[in-house]
């Protein structure tokens, strides 16, 4: 949570607009949740996907198949410049395979086989197939009742929490859109809505 929230809060403070940030990683049961937040630099160099993947497979080389459980975890934070925030965590359960399979995706995708699926790794799936079961925190944030209340409430400058959407300015993934809105009290402000 801390990494995602820090990024969102700093961006909101700098831009004076609501900001969304995430942090994600792979958490392996046998390694007590590691690499976790260190996933991108597990082998020592940030972003060396092949080295990170090889290191993880080496650490699990003698581990039985039934002890290779893992999760992709994603935390998404939404921060407002006034300091208010919400966050959601999404988890995709799966197992670590014994060797890389597939050419799509990035990072640990070639060795992560999601439980919710047909036995393929993320790297064997098309982007649409992978997105249907991954990035669950973004889906949660964009569709949950708590998030909708937060998204439609805190961004009104006069705090009346009565919004009338004027126009959708751009489309972002998962139907999270920055909108120019007008509240019933006449206050105009930018907000995120779904």
PDB file of C-alpha atoms in Angstrom:
ATOM      1  CA  UNK A   1       0.000   0.000   0.000  1.00  0.00           C
ATOM      2  CA  UNK A   2       2.710   2.469   0.961  1.00  0.00           C
ATOM      3  CA  UNK A   3       4.357   2.623  -2.487  1.00  0.00           C
ATOM      4  CA  UNK A   4       1.108   3.071  -4.424  1.00  0.00           C
ATOM      5  CA  UNK A   5      -0.258   5.603  -1.959  1.00  0.00           C
ATOM      6  CA  UNK A   6       2.964   7.637  -1.911  1.00  0.00           C
ATOM      7  CA  UNK A   7       3.012   7.833  -5.725  1.00  0.00           C
ATOM      8  CA  UNK A   8      -0.673   8.839  -5.894  1.00  0.00           C
ATOM      9  CA  UNK A   9      -0.394  11.440  -3.122  1.00  0.00           C
ATOM     10  CA  UNK A  10       2.750  13.026  -4.538  1.00  0.00           C
ATOM     11  CA  UNK A  11       1.217  13.204  -8.019  1.00  0.00           C
ATOM     12  CA  UNK A  12      -2.029  14.692  -6.669  1.00  0.00           C
ATOM     13  CA  UNK A  13      -0.117  17.285  -4.651  1.00  0.00           C
ATOM     14  CA  UNK A  14       2.040  18.234  -7.648  1.00  0.00           C
ATOM     15  CA  UNK A  15      -0.758  18.402 -10.251  1.00  0.00           C
ATOM     16  CA  UNK A  16      -3.586  19.586  -7.942  1.00  0.00           C
ATOM     17  CA  UNK A  17      -5.701  16.862  -9.558  1.00  0.00           C
ATOM     18  CA  UNK A  18      -6.856  13.452  -8.337  1.00  0.00           C
ATOM     19  CA  UNK A  19      -4.243  10.801  -9.112  1.00  0.00           C
ATOM     20  CA  UNK A  20      -4.249   7.019  -9.396  1.00  0.00           C
ATOM     21  CA  UNK A  21      -1.110   4.934  -8.843  1.00  0.00           C
ATOM     22  CA  UNK A  22      -0.408   1.257  -8.391  1.00  0.00           C
ATOM     23  CA  UNK A  23       2.221  -1.088  -7.091  1.00  0.00           C
ATOM     24  CA  UNK A  24       2.310  -4.748  -7.912  1.00  0.00           C
ATOM     25  CA  UNK A  25       4.448  -7.806  -7.491  1.00  0.00           C
ATOM     26  CA  UNK A  26       4.558 -11.559  -7.357  1.00  0.00           C
ATOM     27  CA  UNK A  27       4.396 -13.169  -3.922  1.00  0.00           C
ATOM     28  CA  UNK A  28       5.556 -16.777  -3.582  1.00  0.00           C
ATOM     29  CA  UNK A  29       4.199 -18.798  -0.659  1.00  0.00           C
ATOM     30  CA  UNK A  30       7.364 -20.870  -0.201  1.00  0.00           C
ATOM     31  CA  UNK A  31       9.427 -17.649  -0.003  1.00  0.00           C
ATOM     32  CA  UNK A  32       7.085 -16.164   2.612  1.00  0.00           C
ATOM     33  CA  UNK A  33       5.650 -13.620   0.186  1.00  0.00           C
ATOM     34  CA  UNK A  34       8.845 -12.609  -1.533  1.00  0.00           C
ATOM     35  CA  UNK A  35       9.818 -11.097  -3.918  1.00  0.00           C
ATOM     36  CA  UNK A  36       6.697  -8.946  -3.370  1.00  0.00           C
ATOM     37  CA  UNK A  37       7.520  -5.248  -3.664  1.00  0.00           C
ATOM     38  CA  UNK A  38      11.033  -6.231  -4.776  1.00  0.00           C
ATOM     39  CA  UNK A  39       9.752  -8.135  -7.837  1.00  0.00           C
ATOM     40  CA  UNK A  40      11.192  -5.705 -10.397  1.00  0.00           C
ATOM     41  CA  UNK A  41      14.667  -5.831  -8.830  1.00  0.00           C
ATOM     42  CA  UNK A  42      14.723  -9.345  -7.348  1.00  0.00           C
ATOM     43  CA  UNK A  43      18.001 -10.236  -9.094  1.00  0.00           C
ATOM     44  CA  UNK A  44      19.597  -6.904  -8.152  1.00  0.00           C
ATOM     45  CA  UNK A  45      19.041  -4.834 -11.277  1.00  0.00           C
ATOM     46  CA  UNK A  46      15.708  -3.029 -11.654  1.00  0.00           C
ATOM     47  CA  UNK A  47      13.752  -4.223 -14.667  1.00  0.00           C
ATOM     48  CA  UNK A  48      15.933  -7.176 -15.722  1.00  0.00           C
ATOM     49  CA  UNK A  49      13.004  -9.530 -16.302  1.00  0.00           C
ATOM     50  CA  UNK A  50      15.106 -12.497 -17.430  1.00  0.00           C
ATOM     51  CA  UNK A  51      17.484 -12.286 -14.452  1.00  0.00           C
ATOM     52  CA  UNK A  52      14.565 -11.941 -12.014  1.00  0.00           C
ATOM     53  CA  UNK A  53      12.797 -14.908 -13.562  1.00  0.00           C
ATOM     54  CA  UNK A  54      15.945 -17.086 -13.485  1.00  0.00           C
ATOM     55  CA  UNK A  55      16.646 -16.183  -9.853  1.00  0.00           C
ATOM     56  CA  UNK A  56      13.114 -17.090  -8.793  1.00  0.00           C
ATOM     57  CA  UNK A  57      13.218 -20.403 -10.660  1.00  0.00           C
ATOM     58  CA  UNK A  58      16.633 -21.198  -9.112  1.00  0.00           C
ATOM     59  CA  UNK A  59      15.273 -20.521  -5.617  1.00  0.00           C
ATOM     60  CA  UNK A  60      12.367 -22.897  -6.264  1.00  0.00           C
ATOM     61  CA  UNK A  61      14.304 -25.594  -8.133  1.00  0.00           C
ATOM     62  CA  UNK A  62      13.971 -28.186  -5.335  1.00  0.00           C
ATOM     63  CA  UNK A  63      10.470 -27.174  -4.241  1.00  0.00           C
ATOM     64  CA  UNK A  64       7.653 -29.681  -4.801  1.00  0.00           C
ATOM     65  CA  UNK A  65       4.868 -28.780  -7.210  1.00  0.00           C
ATOM     66  CA  UNK A  66       2.278 -28.567  -4.430  1.00  0.00           C
ATOM     67  CA  UNK A  67       4.393 -25.962  -2.609  1.00  0.00           C
ATOM     68  CA  UNK A  68       4.807 -23.579  -5.557  1.00  0.00           C
ATOM     69  CA  UNK A  69       1.747 -21.424  -4.841  1.00  0.00           C
ATOM     70  CA  UNK A  70       2.011 -17.743  -5.681  1.00  0.00           C
ATOM     71  CA  UNK A  71      -0.078 -14.638  -6.156  1.00  0.00           C
ATOM     72  CA  UNK A  72       0.180 -11.560  -8.295  1.00  0.00           C
ATOM     73  CA  UNK A  73      -0.831  -8.722  -6.001  1.00  0.00           C
ATOM     74  CA  UNK A  74      -1.750  -5.241  -7.138  1.00  0.00           C
ATOM     75  CA  UNK A  75      -2.574  -2.290  -4.913  1.00  0.00           C
ATOM     76  CA  UNK A  76      -4.229   0.721  -6.512  1.00  0.00           C
ATOM     77  CA  UNK A  77      -4.495   4.020  -4.658  1.00  0.00           C
ATOM     78  CA  UNK A  78      -6.589   7.022  -5.584  1.00  0.00           C
ATOM     79  CA  UNK A  79      -5.540  10.277  -3.907  1.00  0.00           C
ATOM     80  CA  UNK A  80      -7.111  13.713  -3.928  1.00  0.00           C
ATOM     81  CA  UNK A  81      -5.014  16.881  -3.543  1.00  0.00           C
ATOM     82  CA  UNK A  82      -6.820  17.608  -0.255  1.00  0.00           C
ATOM     83  CA  UNK A  83      -5.195  14.484   1.259  1.00  0.00           C
ATOM     84  CA  UNK A  84      -8.177  12.124   1.128  1.00  0.00           C
ATOM     85  CA  UNK A  85      -7.521   8.732  -0.434  1.00  0.00           C
ATOM     86  CA  UNK A  86      -8.839   5.232  -0.978  1.00  0.00           C
ATOM     87  CA  UNK A  87      -7.069   2.052  -1.982  1.00  0.00           C
ATOM     88  CA  UNK A  88      -7.919  -1.433  -3.096  1.00  0.00           C
ATOM     89  CA  UNK A  89      -5.902  -4.620  -3.384  1.00  0.00           C
ATOM     90  CA  UNK A  90      -6.443  -7.268  -5.997  1.00  0.00           C
ATOM     91  CA  UNK A  91      -4.975 -10.762  -6.022  1.00  0.00           C
ATOM     92  CA  UNK A  92      -4.605 -13.359  -8.765  1.00  0.00           C
ATOM     93  CA  UNK A  93      -3.877 -16.815  -7.330  1.00  0.00           C
ATOM     94  CA  UNK A  94      -1.677 -19.260  -9.191  1.00  0.00           C
ATOM     95  CA  UNK A  95       1.461 -21.403  -9.197  1.00  0.00           C
ATOM     96  CA  UNK A  96       5.029 -21.015 -10.399  1.00  0.00           C
ATOM     97  CA  UNK A  97       5.860 -23.397 -13.237  1.00  0.00           C
ATOM     98  CA  UNK A  98       9.193 -25.218 -13.449  1.00  0.00           C
ATOM     99  CA  UNK A  99      10.280 -23.452 -16.645  1.00  0.00           C
ATOM    100  CA  UNK A 100       9.207 -20.442 -18.720  1.00  0.00           C
ATOM    101  CA  UNK A 101       6.387 -21.087 -21.203  1.00  0.00           C
ATOM    102  CA  UNK A 102       5.027 -18.570 -23.702  1.00  0.00           C
ATOM    103  CA  UNK A 103       6.230 -15.428 -25.444  1.00  0.00           C
ATOM    104  CA  UNK A 104       3.650 -12.800 -24.483  1.00  0.00           C
ATOM    105  CA  UNK A 105       3.566 -10.451 -21.533  1.00  0.00           C
ATOM    106  CA  UNK A 106       6.504  -9.432 -19.402  1.00  0.00           C
ATOM    107  CA  UNK A 107       8.193 -10.033 -16.076  1.00  0.00           C
ATOM    108  CA  UNK A 108       7.109 -13.252 -14.424  1.00  0.00           C
ATOM    109  CA  UNK A 109       4.317 -13.988 -16.941  1.00  0.00           C
ATOM    110  CA  UNK A 110       6.159 -16.993 -18.509  1.00  0.00           C
ATOM    111  CA  UNK A 111       6.292 -18.824 -15.148  1.00  0.00           C
ATOM    112  CA  UNK A 112       2.970 -17.771 -13.583  1.00  0.00           C
ATOM    113  CA  UNK A 113       0.045 -20.111 -14.199  1.00  0.00           C
ATOM    114  CA  UNK A 114      -3.160 -18.578 -12.795  1.00  0.00           C
ATOM    115  CA  UNK A 115      -5.559 -20.850 -10.936  1.00  0.00           C
ATOM    116  CA  UNK A 116      -8.444 -19.151 -12.736  1.00  0.00           C
ATOM    117  CA  UNK A 117      -7.639 -20.252 -16.241  1.00  0.00           C
ATOM    118  CA  UNK A 118      -7.133 -23.188 -18.535  1.00  0.00           C
ATOM    119  CA  UNK A 119      -3.634 -24.294 -17.481  1.00  0.00           C
ATOM    120  CA  UNK A 120      -1.688 -21.767 -19.557  1.00  0.00           C
ATOM    121  CA  UNK A 121       0.785 -19.258 -18.175  1.00  0.00           C
ATOM    122  CA  UNK A 122       0.098 -15.545 -18.533  1.00  0.00           C
ATOM    123  CA  UNK A 123       2.744 -15.504 -21.293  1.00  0.00           C
ATOM    124  CA  UNK A 124       0.732 -18.022 -23.320  1.00  0.00           C
ATOM    125  CA  UNK A 125      -2.414 -15.881 -23.185  1.00  0.00           C
ATOM    126  CA  UNK A 126      -3.403 -13.031 -25.423  1.00  0.00           C
ATOM    127  CA  UNK A 127      -3.485  -9.624 -23.780  1.00  0.00           C
ATOM    128  CA  UNK A 128      -7.288  -9.731 -23.702  1.00  0.00           C
ATOM    129  CA  UNK A 129      -7.296 -13.165 -22.021  1.00  0.00           C
ATOM    130  CA  UNK A 130      -4.735 -12.073 -19.450  1.00  0.00           C
ATOM    131  CA  UNK A 131      -6.527  -8.802 -18.723  1.00  0.00           C
ATOM    132  CA  UNK A 132      -9.778 -10.694 -18.138  1.00  0.00           C
ATOM    133  CA  UNK A 133      -8.243 -12.284 -15.025  1.00  0.00           C
ATOM    134  CA  UNK A 134      -5.362  -9.977 -14.074  1.00  0.00           C
ATOM    135  CA  UNK A 135      -5.190  -6.432 -12.709  1.00  0.00           C
ATOM    136  CA  UNK A 136      -8.061  -7.147 -10.315  1.00  0.00           C
ATOM    137  CA  UNK A 137      -7.395  -4.118  -8.122  1.00  0.00           C
ATOM    138  CA  UNK A 138      -8.141  -1.813 -11.029  1.00  0.00           C
ATOM    139  CA  UNK A 139     -11.411  -3.653 -11.649  1.00  0.00           C
ATOM    140  CA  UNK A 140     -12.260  -3.414  -7.950  1.00  0.00           C
ATOM    141  CA  UNK A 141     -11.421   0.282  -7.785  1.00  0.00           C
ATOM    142  CA  UNK A 142     -13.423   1.143 -10.870  1.00  0.00           C
ATOM    143  CA  UNK A 143     -16.536  -0.862  -9.931  1.00  0.00           C
ATOM    144  CA  UNK A 144     -16.865  -1.036  -6.139  1.00  0.00           C
ATOM    145  CA  UNK A 145     -19.529   0.873  -4.258  1.00  0.00           C
ATOM    146  CA  UNK A 146     -16.986   2.361  -1.842  1.00  0.00           C
ATOM    147  CA  UNK A 147     -14.865   3.604  -4.714  1.00  0.00           C
ATOM    148  CA  UNK A 148     -17.842   5.068  -6.547  1.00  0.00           C
ATOM    149  CA  UNK A 149     -18.868   6.946  -3.415  1.00  0.00           C
ATOM    150  CA  UNK A 150     -15.327   8.264  -3.012  1.00  0.00           C
ATOM    151  CA  UNK A 151     -14.948   9.022  -6.705  1.00  0.00           C
ATOM    152  CA  UNK A 152     -18.206  10.930  -6.921  1.00  0.00           C
ATOM    153  CA  UNK A 153     -17.928  12.620  -3.549  1.00  0.00           C
ATOM    154  CA  UNK A 154     -14.606  14.044  -2.546  1.00  0.00           C
ATOM    155  CA  UNK A 155     -13.708  15.856  -5.741  1.00  0.00           C
ATOM    156  CA  UNK A 156     -16.350  18.573  -5.506  1.00  0.00           C
ATOM    157  CA  UNK A 157     -14.690  21.761  -4.259  1.00  0.00           C
ATOM    158  CA  UNK A 158     -17.762  22.822  -2.293  1.00  0.00           C
ATOM    159  CA  UNK A 159     -18.072  19.269  -0.864  1.00  0.00           C
ATOM    160  CA  UNK A 160     -21.803  19.029  -1.591  1.00  0.00           C
ATOM    161  CA  UNK A 161     -21.313  15.565  -3.123  1.00  0.00           C
ATOM    162  CA  UNK A 162     -23.954  16.290  -5.777  1.00  0.00           C
ATOM    163  CA  UNK A 163     -22.447  15.863  -9.232  1.00  0.00           C
ATOM    164  CA  UNK A 164     -23.858  16.519 -12.673  1.00  0.00           C
ATOM    165  CA  UNK A 165     -21.429  15.235 -15.303  1.00  0.00           C
ATOM    166  CA  UNK A 166     -20.779  17.683 -18.143  1.00  0.00           C
ATOM    167  CA  UNK A 167     -18.444  15.815 -20.478  1.00  0.00           C
ATOM    168  CA  UNK A 168     -16.098  12.891 -20.603  1.00  0.00           C
ATOM    169  CA  UNK A 169     -12.785  14.280 -21.754  1.00  0.00           C
ATOM    170  CA  UNK A 170     -10.727  11.120 -22.399  1.00  0.00           C
ATOM    171  CA  UNK A 171     -11.048   7.382 -21.969  1.00  0.00           C
ATOM    172  CA  UNK A 172      -8.690   5.438 -19.763  1.00  0.00           C
ATOM    173  CA  UNK A 173      -8.533   1.636 -19.304  1.00  0.00           C
ATOM    174  CA  UNK A 174     -11.354  -0.001 -17.393  1.00  0.00           C
ATOM    175  CA  UNK A 175     -13.745   2.918 -17.863  1.00  0.00           C
ATOM    176  CA  UNK A 176     -11.996   5.180 -15.386  1.00  0.00           C
ATOM    177  CA  UNK A 177     -12.390   8.618 -16.955  1.00  0.00           C
ATOM    178  CA  UNK A 178     -11.393  12.101 -15.866  1.00  0.00           C
ATOM    179  CA  UNK A 179     -14.515  14.206 -16.255  1.00  0.00           C
ATOM    180  CA  UNK A 180     -15.318  17.861 -15.941  1.00  0.00           C
ATOM    181  CA  UNK A 181     -18.280  17.966 -13.619  1.00  0.00           C
ATOM    182  CA  UNK A 182     -20.599  20.538 -12.190  1.00  0.00           C
ATOM    183  CA  UNK A 183     -22.219  20.038  -8.821  1.00  0.00           C
ATOM    184  CA  UNK A 184     -25.710  21.282  -8.044  1.00  0.00           C
ATOM    185  CA  UNK A 185     -24.201  24.192  -6.123  1.00  0.00           C
ATOM    186  CA  UNK A 186     -22.474  25.427  -9.268  1.00  0.00           C
ATOM    187  CA  UNK A 187     -18.971  24.312  -8.274  1.00  0.00           C
ATOM    188  CA  UNK A 188     -16.899  23.171 -11.260  1.00  0.00           C
ATOM    189  CA  UNK A 189     -14.139  20.644 -10.681  1.00  0.00           C
ATOM    190  CA  UNK A 190     -12.271  17.776 -12.324  1.00  0.00           C
ATOM    191  CA  UNK A 191     -13.003  14.287 -10.968  1.00  0.00           C
ATOM    192  CA  UNK A 192     -12.694  10.625 -11.878  1.00  0.00           C
ATOM    193  CA  UNK A 193     -15.812   8.671 -12.655  1.00  0.00           C
ATOM    194  CA  UNK A 194     -16.729   5.333 -14.165  1.00  0.00           C
TER     195      UNK A 194
END
